[in-house]
Structure formats: structure tokens, C-alpha cells
Short mmCIF file of C-alpha atoms and ligand atoms in Angstrom, two decimals:
data_model
loop_
_atom_site.label_atom_id
_atom_site.label_comp_id
_atom_site.label_asym_id
_atom_site.label_seq_id
_atom_site.Cartn_x
_atom_site.Cartn_y
_atom_site.Cartn_z
CA MET P 190 86.49 80.85 83.01
CA ASN P 191 84.01 81.94 80.42
CA LEU P 192 84.92 85.58 80.31
CA LYS P 193 83.44 88.04 77.74
CA LEU P 194 85.20 91.20 76.88
CA ARG P 195 83.40 93.94 75.24
CA VAL P 196 83.13 97.70 74.62
CA MET P 197 81.85 99.59 77.73
CA ILE P 198 78.56 101.62 77.22
CA PHE P 199 77.04 104.38 79.58
CA GLU P 200 74.78 101.86 81.08
CA ASP P 201 77.76 100.15 82.60
CA ILE P 202 78.62 103.07 84.61
CA PRO P 203 76.82 102.00 87.71
CA GLU P 204 78.53 98.57 87.74
CA ALA P 205 81.87 100.31 87.00
CA MET P 206 81.14 102.55 89.97
CA ARG P 207 80.84 99.66 92.09
CA LEU P 208 84.42 98.24 91.18
CA LYS P 209 85.59 101.81 91.54
CA TYR P 210 84.06 102.15 95.19
CA ALA P 211 85.50 98.70 96.10
CA ALA P 212 88.83 99.96 95.06
CA GLY P 213 88.63 102.91 97.22
CA TRP P 214 89.07 105.39 94.37
CA ASN P 215 87.86 109.02 94.06
CA GLN P 216 86.30 109.03 90.59
CA THR P 217 82.55 109.78 89.77
CA ALA P 218 80.16 108.69 87.10
CA ALA P 219 81.12 111.96 85.34
CA ASP P 220 84.81 110.51 84.99
CA TRP P 221 83.43 107.45 83.47
CA ALA P 222 81.39 109.55 81.03
CA ARG P 223 84.49 111.58 80.13
CA PHE P 224 86.21 108.61 78.79
CA LEU P 225 83.14 107.22 77.13
CA SER P 226 82.37 110.59 75.45
CA ALA P 227 86.13 111.07 74.25
CA THR P 228 86.89 107.51 73.08
CA PRO P 229 83.66 105.49 72.88
CA ALA P 230 85.25 102.44 71.24
CA GLY P 231 88.23 102.48 73.45
CA CYS P 232 86.68 101.42 76.92
CA PHE P 233 86.16 97.92 77.78
CA VAL P 234 84.47 95.65 80.35
CA ALA P 235 84.93 92.10 81.31
CA GLU P 236 81.84 90.41 82.12
CA TYR P 237 81.57 86.88 83.90
CA ARG P 238 78.06 85.43 84.31
CA GLY P 239 76.33 88.87 83.24
CA ASP P 240 78.32 90.79 85.92
CA VAL P 241 81.00 93.37 85.05
CA ILE P 242 84.04 92.23 87.03
CA GLY P 243 86.77 94.49 85.30
CA THR P 244 87.34 97.58 83.45
CA ALA P 245 90.02 99.51 81.28
CA ALA P 246 89.39 102.81 79.65
CA THR P 247 91.51 104.62 77.14
CA ILE P 248 91.51 108.33 75.93
CA ILE P 249 93.26 109.37 72.80
CA TYR P 250 94.89 112.89 72.81
CA GLU P 251 95.08 114.16 69.29
CA GLY P 252 96.46 110.94 67.91
CA ARG P 253 99.90 111.85 69.66
CA PHE P 254 99.35 109.56 72.63
CA ALA P 255 96.70 107.86 74.62
CA TRP P 256 95.97 107.41 78.36
CA ILE P 257 94.86 104.26 79.97
CA GLY P 258 93.15 104.38 83.08
CA MET P 259 90.42 102.77 85.30
CA VAL P 260 92.06 99.37 85.10
CA ILE P 261 90.21 97.55 87.79
CA VAL P 262 89.48 94.06 88.52
CA ASP P 263 87.03 92.83 91.15
CA GLU P 264 88.99 91.69 94.14
CA LYS P 265 87.23 88.15 93.92
CA TYR P 266 88.64 87.51 90.67
CA ARG P 267 92.17 89.01 90.89
CA GLY P 268 95.30 86.89 89.92
CA ARG P 269 93.59 84.92 87.19
CA GLY P 270 94.99 87.03 84.23
CA ILE P 271 91.80 89.22 83.70
CA GLY P 272 93.78 92.61 84.26
CA THR P 273 96.29 91.20 81.75
CA THR P 274 93.42 90.43 79.27
CA LEU P 275 91.86 93.81 79.59
CA LEU P 276 95.16 95.70 79.18
CA GLU P 277 96.07 93.59 76.11
CA HIS P 278 92.69 94.36 74.56
CA ALA P 279 93.24 98.16 75.43
CA ILE P 280 96.59 98.02 73.80
CA ARG P 281 95.41 96.23 70.66
CA PHE P 282 92.69 98.93 70.22
CA LEU P 283 95.35 101.78 70.48
CA ASP P 284 97.68 99.82 68.23
CA LEU P 285 94.78 99.61 65.54
CA GLN P 286 94.28 103.31 65.93
CA LYS P 287 97.94 103.69 65.24
CA VAL P 288 98.62 105.69 68.49
CA PRO P 289 102.32 105.70 68.74
CA THR P 290 102.59 106.21 72.65
CA MET P 291 100.68 104.90 75.36
CA LYS P 292 100.88 106.37 78.85
CA LEU P 293 99.43 105.79 82.38
CA ASP P 294 100.04 106.55 86.06
CA ALA P 295 100.47 103.20 87.78
CA THR P 296 99.65 102.26 91.29
CA PRO P 297 102.26 99.98 92.93
CA GLN P 298 99.50 97.15 92.49
CA GLY P 299 99.24 97.89 88.87
CA ARG P 300 102.88 98.31 88.03
CA PRO P 301 104.05 94.73 87.42
CA LEU P 302 101.09 94.36 85.00
CA TYR P 303 102.32 97.38 82.94
CA GLU P 304 105.90 96.36 83.18
CA LYS P 305 104.83 93.08 81.52
CA PHE P 306 103.81 95.05 78.56
CA GLY P 307 106.96 96.85 78.24
CA PHE P 308 105.76 100.20 79.92
CA LYS P 309 108.70 102.09 81.20
CA SER P 310 108.93 104.58 84.16
CA GLU P 311 109.08 108.27 83.27
CA TYR P 312 108.87 109.92 86.65
CA ASP P 313 107.33 109.58 90.04
CA ILE P 314 104.13 111.15 91.03
CA GLU P 315 102.73 111.25 94.74
CA ARG P 316 99.12 111.53 95.75
CA TRP P 317 99.08 113.97 98.73
CA MET P 318 95.76 114.41 100.85
CA LEU P 319 94.48 117.14 103.06
CA SER P 320 92.13 116.18 105.74
CA ARG P 321 90.55 119.38 107.34
CA THR P 322 87.39 120.73 109.16
CA VAL P 323 85.64 123.16 107.06
CA LYS P 324 83.85 125.44 109.31
CA GLU P 325 81.54 127.09 106.77
CA ARG P 326 80.70 126.18 103.23
CA ALA P 327 82.87 128.28 100.81
CA ALA P 328 80.94 130.54 98.03
CA GLU P 329 80.91 128.40 95.08
CA ASN P 330 80.97 131.34 92.75
CA GLY P 331 83.62 132.23 90.11
CA SER P 332 84.29 131.21 86.56
CA VAL P 333 87.16 132.00 84.19
CA SER P 334 87.42 132.04 80.54
CA ILE P 335 89.80 129.02 79.83
CA GLU P 336 90.38 129.73 76.16
CA GLU P 337 93.64 131.49 76.68
CA ILE P 338 95.19 128.74 78.58
CA LEU P 339 94.31 125.98 76.05
CA THR P 340 97.33 126.64 73.88
CA ILE P 341 99.49 126.86 77.04
CA ASP P 342 98.22 123.69 78.38
CA ARG P 343 98.75 121.73 74.93
CA GLU P 344 102.47 122.57 75.41
CA ILE P 345 102.77 121.63 78.82
CA PHE P 346 100.68 118.37 78.70
CA GLY P 347 102.13 117.42 75.31
CA ALA P 348 98.70 117.35 73.38
CA ASP P 349 95.46 119.14 73.14
CA ARG P 350 92.96 118.01 75.95
CA SER P 351 90.57 121.06 75.67
CA GLY P 352 87.41 118.85 75.74
CA LEU P 353 88.39 117.40 79.17
CA LEU P 354 89.34 120.89 80.57
CA TYR P 355 85.99 122.32 79.25
CA SER P 356 84.21 119.61 81.04
CA LEU P 357 86.05 120.23 84.22
CA ALA P 358 85.35 124.01 84.09
CA GLN P 359 81.71 123.17 83.57
CA GLU P 360 81.44 120.75 86.38
CA ALA P 361 83.36 122.96 89.02
CA PRO P 362 83.68 126.36 87.75
CA HIS P 363 84.65 127.67 91.06
CA LEU P 364 87.66 125.32 90.93
CA ALA P 365 88.87 126.53 87.60
CA LEU P 366 91.51 129.05 88.52
CA LEU P 367 93.78 131.51 86.51
CA ASP P 368 96.73 133.33 87.82
CA MET P 369 97.57 136.56 86.20
CA GLN P 370 100.37 138.91 86.77
CA LYS P 371 100.94 142.21 84.92
CA GLY P 372 98.47 141.08 82.29
CA LYS P 373 100.21 137.82 81.83
CA ASN P 374 99.30 134.25 82.61
CA THR P 375 101.62 132.80 85.25
CA GLY P 376 99.58 129.65 86.03
CA TYR P 377 96.26 127.80 86.10
CA SER P 378 94.71 124.88 87.80
CA PHE P 379 91.33 122.94 87.69
CA GLY P 380 89.39 120.89 90.07
CA ARG P 381 87.16 117.89 90.06
CA LEU P 382 84.39 116.99 92.65
CA GLY P 383 85.40 113.45 93.37
CA SER P 384 83.41 111.01 95.41
CA ARG P 385 85.59 111.12 98.52
CA ALA P 386 87.57 114.47 97.84
CA ASP P 387 87.95 117.48 95.76
CA HIS P 388 90.80 116.71 93.32
CA MET P 389 93.21 119.47 92.29
CA GLY P 390 94.70 119.20 88.93
CA PRO P 391 96.20 120.01 86.53
CA TRP P 392 98.09 122.52 88.69
CA VAL P 393 100.45 124.61 86.53
CA ALA P 394 102.64 127.65 87.53
CA ARG P 395 105.44 129.50 86.06
CA ASP P 396 106.93 130.42 89.39
CA LYS P 397 106.74 129.47 93.13
CA TYR P 398 104.57 132.60 94.16
CA ALA P 399 101.93 131.67 91.29
CA ALA P 400 101.97 128.04 92.48
CA LYS P 401 101.29 129.09 95.98
CA ARG P 402 98.47 131.63 95.08
CA LEU P 403 96.64 128.92 93.05
CA LEU P 404 96.97 126.44 95.83
CA ASN P 405 95.75 128.81 98.55
CA LEU P 406 92.72 129.90 96.33
CA PHE P 407 91.86 126.47 95.62
CA LEU P 408 91.72 125.63 99.29
CA THR P 409 89.44 128.62 99.78
CA LYS P 410 87.32 127.81 97.04
CA SER P 411 86.94 124.17 97.74
CA SER P 412 84.26 123.29 100.41
CA ARG P 413 85.31 119.57 100.86
CA GLU P 414 86.88 118.19 104.03
CA PHE P 415 89.46 116.20 101.90
CA ILE P 416 91.49 117.40 99.25
CA PHE P 417 93.72 115.14 96.76
CA ILE P 418 96.66 116.45 94.73
CA ASP P 419 98.90 114.30 92.56
CA CYS P 420 102.14 116.25 92.74
CA LEU P 421 105.11 115.43 90.43
CA ARG P 422 107.78 114.38 92.95
CA GLN P 423 110.65 116.15 91.40
CA HIS P 424 109.05 119.45 90.94
CA PRO P 425 110.87 121.89 93.14
CA TRP P 426 107.74 123.76 94.68
CA ALA P 427 104.76 121.27 94.55
CA VAL P 428 105.39 118.90 97.45
CA PRO P 429 106.96 121.55 99.83
CA LEU P 430 103.98 123.82 99.17
CA VAL P 431 101.45 121.05 99.74
CA LYS P 432 103.26 119.94 102.98
CA ALA P 433 103.26 123.39 104.34
CA CYS P 434 99.49 123.47 104.04
CA GLY P 435 99.12 120.31 106.03
CA PHE P 436 98.66 117.67 103.25
CA GLU P 437 100.01 114.15 103.97
CA LEU P 438 101.67 111.68 101.56
CA SER P 439 98.86 109.26 100.69
CA ARG P 440 100.33 106.99 97.86
CA PRO P 441 102.86 106.89 95.34
CA LEU P 442 102.29 106.44 91.56
CA THR P 443 104.55 105.88 88.59
CA ARG P 444 104.06 107.76 85.32
CA MET P 445 104.80 105.09 82.61
CA PHE P 446 105.07 105.22 78.88
CA ARG P 447 105.05 102.55 75.94
CA GLY P 448 106.28 103.60 72.55
CA THR P 449 108.36 106.74 71.66
CA ASN P 450 107.22 109.17 74.17
CA LYS P 451 107.76 112.04 71.43
CA TYR P 452 105.38 114.50 73.24
CA PRO P 453 106.50 114.52 76.82
CA GLY P 454 105.11 118.06 77.36
CA GLN P 455 106.80 120.27 79.85
CA PRO P 456 106.74 118.43 83.31
CA GLU P 457 108.97 121.14 84.75
CA LEU P 458 105.82 123.67 84.82
CA LEU P 459 103.50 120.94 86.04
CA CYS P 460 103.16 121.02 89.93
CA ALA P 461 100.41 118.30 89.57
CA SER P 462 98.72 116.15 87.03
CA LEU P 463 94.93 116.19 86.19
CA GLY P 464 94.86 112.65 87.75
CA PRO P 465 96.22 109.16 87.21
CA GLU P 466 93.52 108.12 84.94
CA PHE P 467 93.63 111.13 82.54
CA GLY P 468 97.21 112.26 82.74
C1 LIG T 774 96.04 95.62 89.13
C2 LIG T 774 94.92 94.71 88.91
C3 LIG T 774 94.11 95.43 87.86
C4 LIG T 774 95.49 93.46 88.36
O1 LIG T 774 94.47 92.56 87.95
P1 LIG T 774 94.41 90.93 87.83
O2 LIG T 774 93.31 90.57 87.17
O3 LIG T 774 94.62 90.63 89.20
O4 LIG T 774 95.86 90.83 87.13
P2 LIG T 774 96.45 89.55 86.48
O5 LIG T 774 95.89 88.30 87.14
O6 LIG T 774 96.30 89.68 85.06
O7 LIG T 774 98.00 89.82 86.82
C5 LIG T 774 98.73 90.56 86.22
C6 LIG T 774 100.17 90.78 86.80
O8 LIG T 774 99.80 91.50 88.08
C7 LIG T 774 100.76 90.80 89.07
N1 LIG T 774 100.01 90.27 90.10
C8 LIG T 774 98.62 89.89 90.04
N2 LIG T 774 98.25 89.52 91.35
C9 LIG T 774 99.32 89.61 92.08
C10 LIG T 774 99.51 89.31 93.66
N3 LIG T 774 98.50 88.92 94.20
N4 LIG T 774 100.81 89.66 94.05
C11 LIG T 774 101.79 90.33 93.29
N5 LIG T 774 101.66 90.39 91.82
C12 LIG T 774 100.40 90.21 91.37
C13 LIG T 774 101.53 89.68 88.51
O9 LIG T 774 102.76 90.46 88.00
C14 LIG T 774 100.78 89.35 87.27
O10 LIG T 774 101.61 89.04 86.16
P3 LIG T 774 101.89 87.38 85.88
O11 LIG T 774 100.66 87.07 85.23
O12 LIG T 774 103.20 87.29 85.08
O13 LIG T 774 102.03 86.65 87.26
C15 LIG T 774 94.05 94.45 90.23
O14 LIG T 774 94.95 93.95 91.26
C16 LIG T 774 93.41 95.63 90.56
O15 LIG T 774 92.15 95.90 90.27
N6 LIG T 774 93.84 96.45 91.59
C17 LIG T 774 93.21 97.54 92.16
C18 LIG T 774 93.08 98.57 91.33
C19 LIG T 774 94.52 99.10 90.73
O16 LIG T 774 95.34 99.33 91.46
N7 LIG T 774 94.48 99.18 89.43
C20 LIG T 774 95.79 99.50 88.74
C21 LIG T 774 95.60 100.80 88.46
S1 LIG T 774 97.21 101.65 87.66
#
């Protein structure tokens, strides 16, 4: 098979979206653009006879660790080593950049591929989904100043990702939420306007009450019929809170890492991740 692997460019986004839709995923063109803007040399496509038939994207966070996401192979061409080739390419790129740790959230389908490359499980994540009838469109107003949470988020995530958080707040200002109690920041969350659903995450809270307030506020601010949240399974409040709001389990994910995992962040404060592709 005469496969060509090359760096992805913005013009590939429509083809990459075709693969993404076929996989039933929720990302938008804006998500591909986030990868391409953050790490332009680290996103790859596999091309066969002029068609894009596979993708893999990476994003480097502060040189501490990198995320690998959007690993998709056209269903027609699966099981022929294309996923392996793309992942090899992404890993080689990150090795050349001297990134010590690679992380990702694996679907059950992707997990064997990553295990082959020495990725180890860190913890379980669960995609929860709410399907609801929205009677009237919520007012899409509100915007918060996110500067004060960037330092906190760096501690919790393990590296600076302010570029990503700014882009989320810009795209969906009504879903960027802060919880303040007695002048102190007790939590925050962001949202993305996915192709199928609004996606809440990251969702961070110092206590159960802050977590609940943020979730309820998100559900009021979002005007979509479907909401996704990727909860950390071991987190004491996240899953019980989404269940109480009527969310149903959609699919499991496994957070995996390769390398030292020197900056694991503070997952105990993280109710939900930003999403499997970004961490
Ligand atoms: C996961 C995915 C990218 C793999 O792509 P692929 O080109 O089929 O992968 P490869 O042919 O290189 O196979 C890689 C490994 O996956 C596993 N695998 C592939 N096809 C499989 C199948 N039909 N059944 C079970 N395992 C399979 C094998 O462990 C294989 O390793 P091997 O070469 O030692 O047998 C592809 O299935 C896909 O796009 N799935 C939907 C999107 C997705 O879930 N992506 C992963 C995100 S974390």
C-alpha cells in the first residue's frame, strides 16, 4: 500500500472532519485548528491515492508533556497498520522535541494500539451524556475574566494550557464559568460547542457544593439538547452529580501515559477533563 504520511495543514480540516464524523465524534473544525495553531509541525495525516485516510494530532504543553489525540483511521482501511504508523510518527516527532511524557485518553478501540507502544494506564474516565428537551433557548450571555484561574489550572492540569483556555472562553463565553465564595475561587469550568453536543470541561471544584453549582449553571447556560462530560471515575462527586442530573454513561476512556509522568497535576480536584483529545 503506497501510503504517504505528511504534516497536516489547515486545508486538510474538511477531510479530517469527514473521518471524525464517520467515527461519531463531537469535535469541530475549531478543535482541529486548536491543534494546528498550538503545534503546527505535530499533526499528521495519512494519504492514500490523494485522499486523507488517517489522522493523528499532538499538542505540547510547556515542554512538560504532550497530548496525542484525533487518532482516526478510515474504517475501510483499518487493521492494516495505518494507526500504528501514524502513532509511530507522532511519537517520533515528540521524541525529537524532547518531550519527556506523552499522554492520551484512549477509547477501548485505541487502547491496544497504545499498549503496543508502552503506554500505561493512569486512571479511568467516563463519558457521560445528557439527552434533554430544551424548551427555550437560554440567554447566551456572560463572560468571566479567566486570568485568575490560569495559575490554578496549571497546578491542577500539570502544565500551562492558557492558549487553549482562552480559545474556549472566546468560542463559548457563556460556558466559561467561575465559582466564587467569600472572594475566593472555589471552582471553574469551560465548555465547547461540539458538533453533536455541548461539552463541559475542564470542570474543577474545591468542594461538592462548588461542583454542583457549576454543573447546574452549565446546564442552564447551555442551549443544546445533548451535553457530554468526561468525568474522572474515581472522583467522589463528579459521577454522582451528573447521574443525579439525568446523565447516562456513554463510554469508558482510559487516561494513559508513556514516560515519566512527572507532572500528573491534581486529579483529585478535577471532576472532568477538557476532553480526550486535549487532556
Ligand atoms: C484505533 C484505530 C485508530 C486503529 O487504527 P488501525 O489502522 O486499524 O490500527 P492498526 O491496523 O495499526 O492496528 C493497531 C493495533 O490495534 C489493534 N487492532 C486493530 N484492528 C483490530 C481489530 N479489528 N480487532 C482487535 N484489535 C485490533 C491491534 O492490537 C493492532 O495491533 P497489532 O498490529 O499488533 O495486531 C482505528 O480503529 C480507529 O480509527 N478507530 C476509531 C477511532 C478511535 O477509537 N481512535 C482511537 C482514539 S484513542
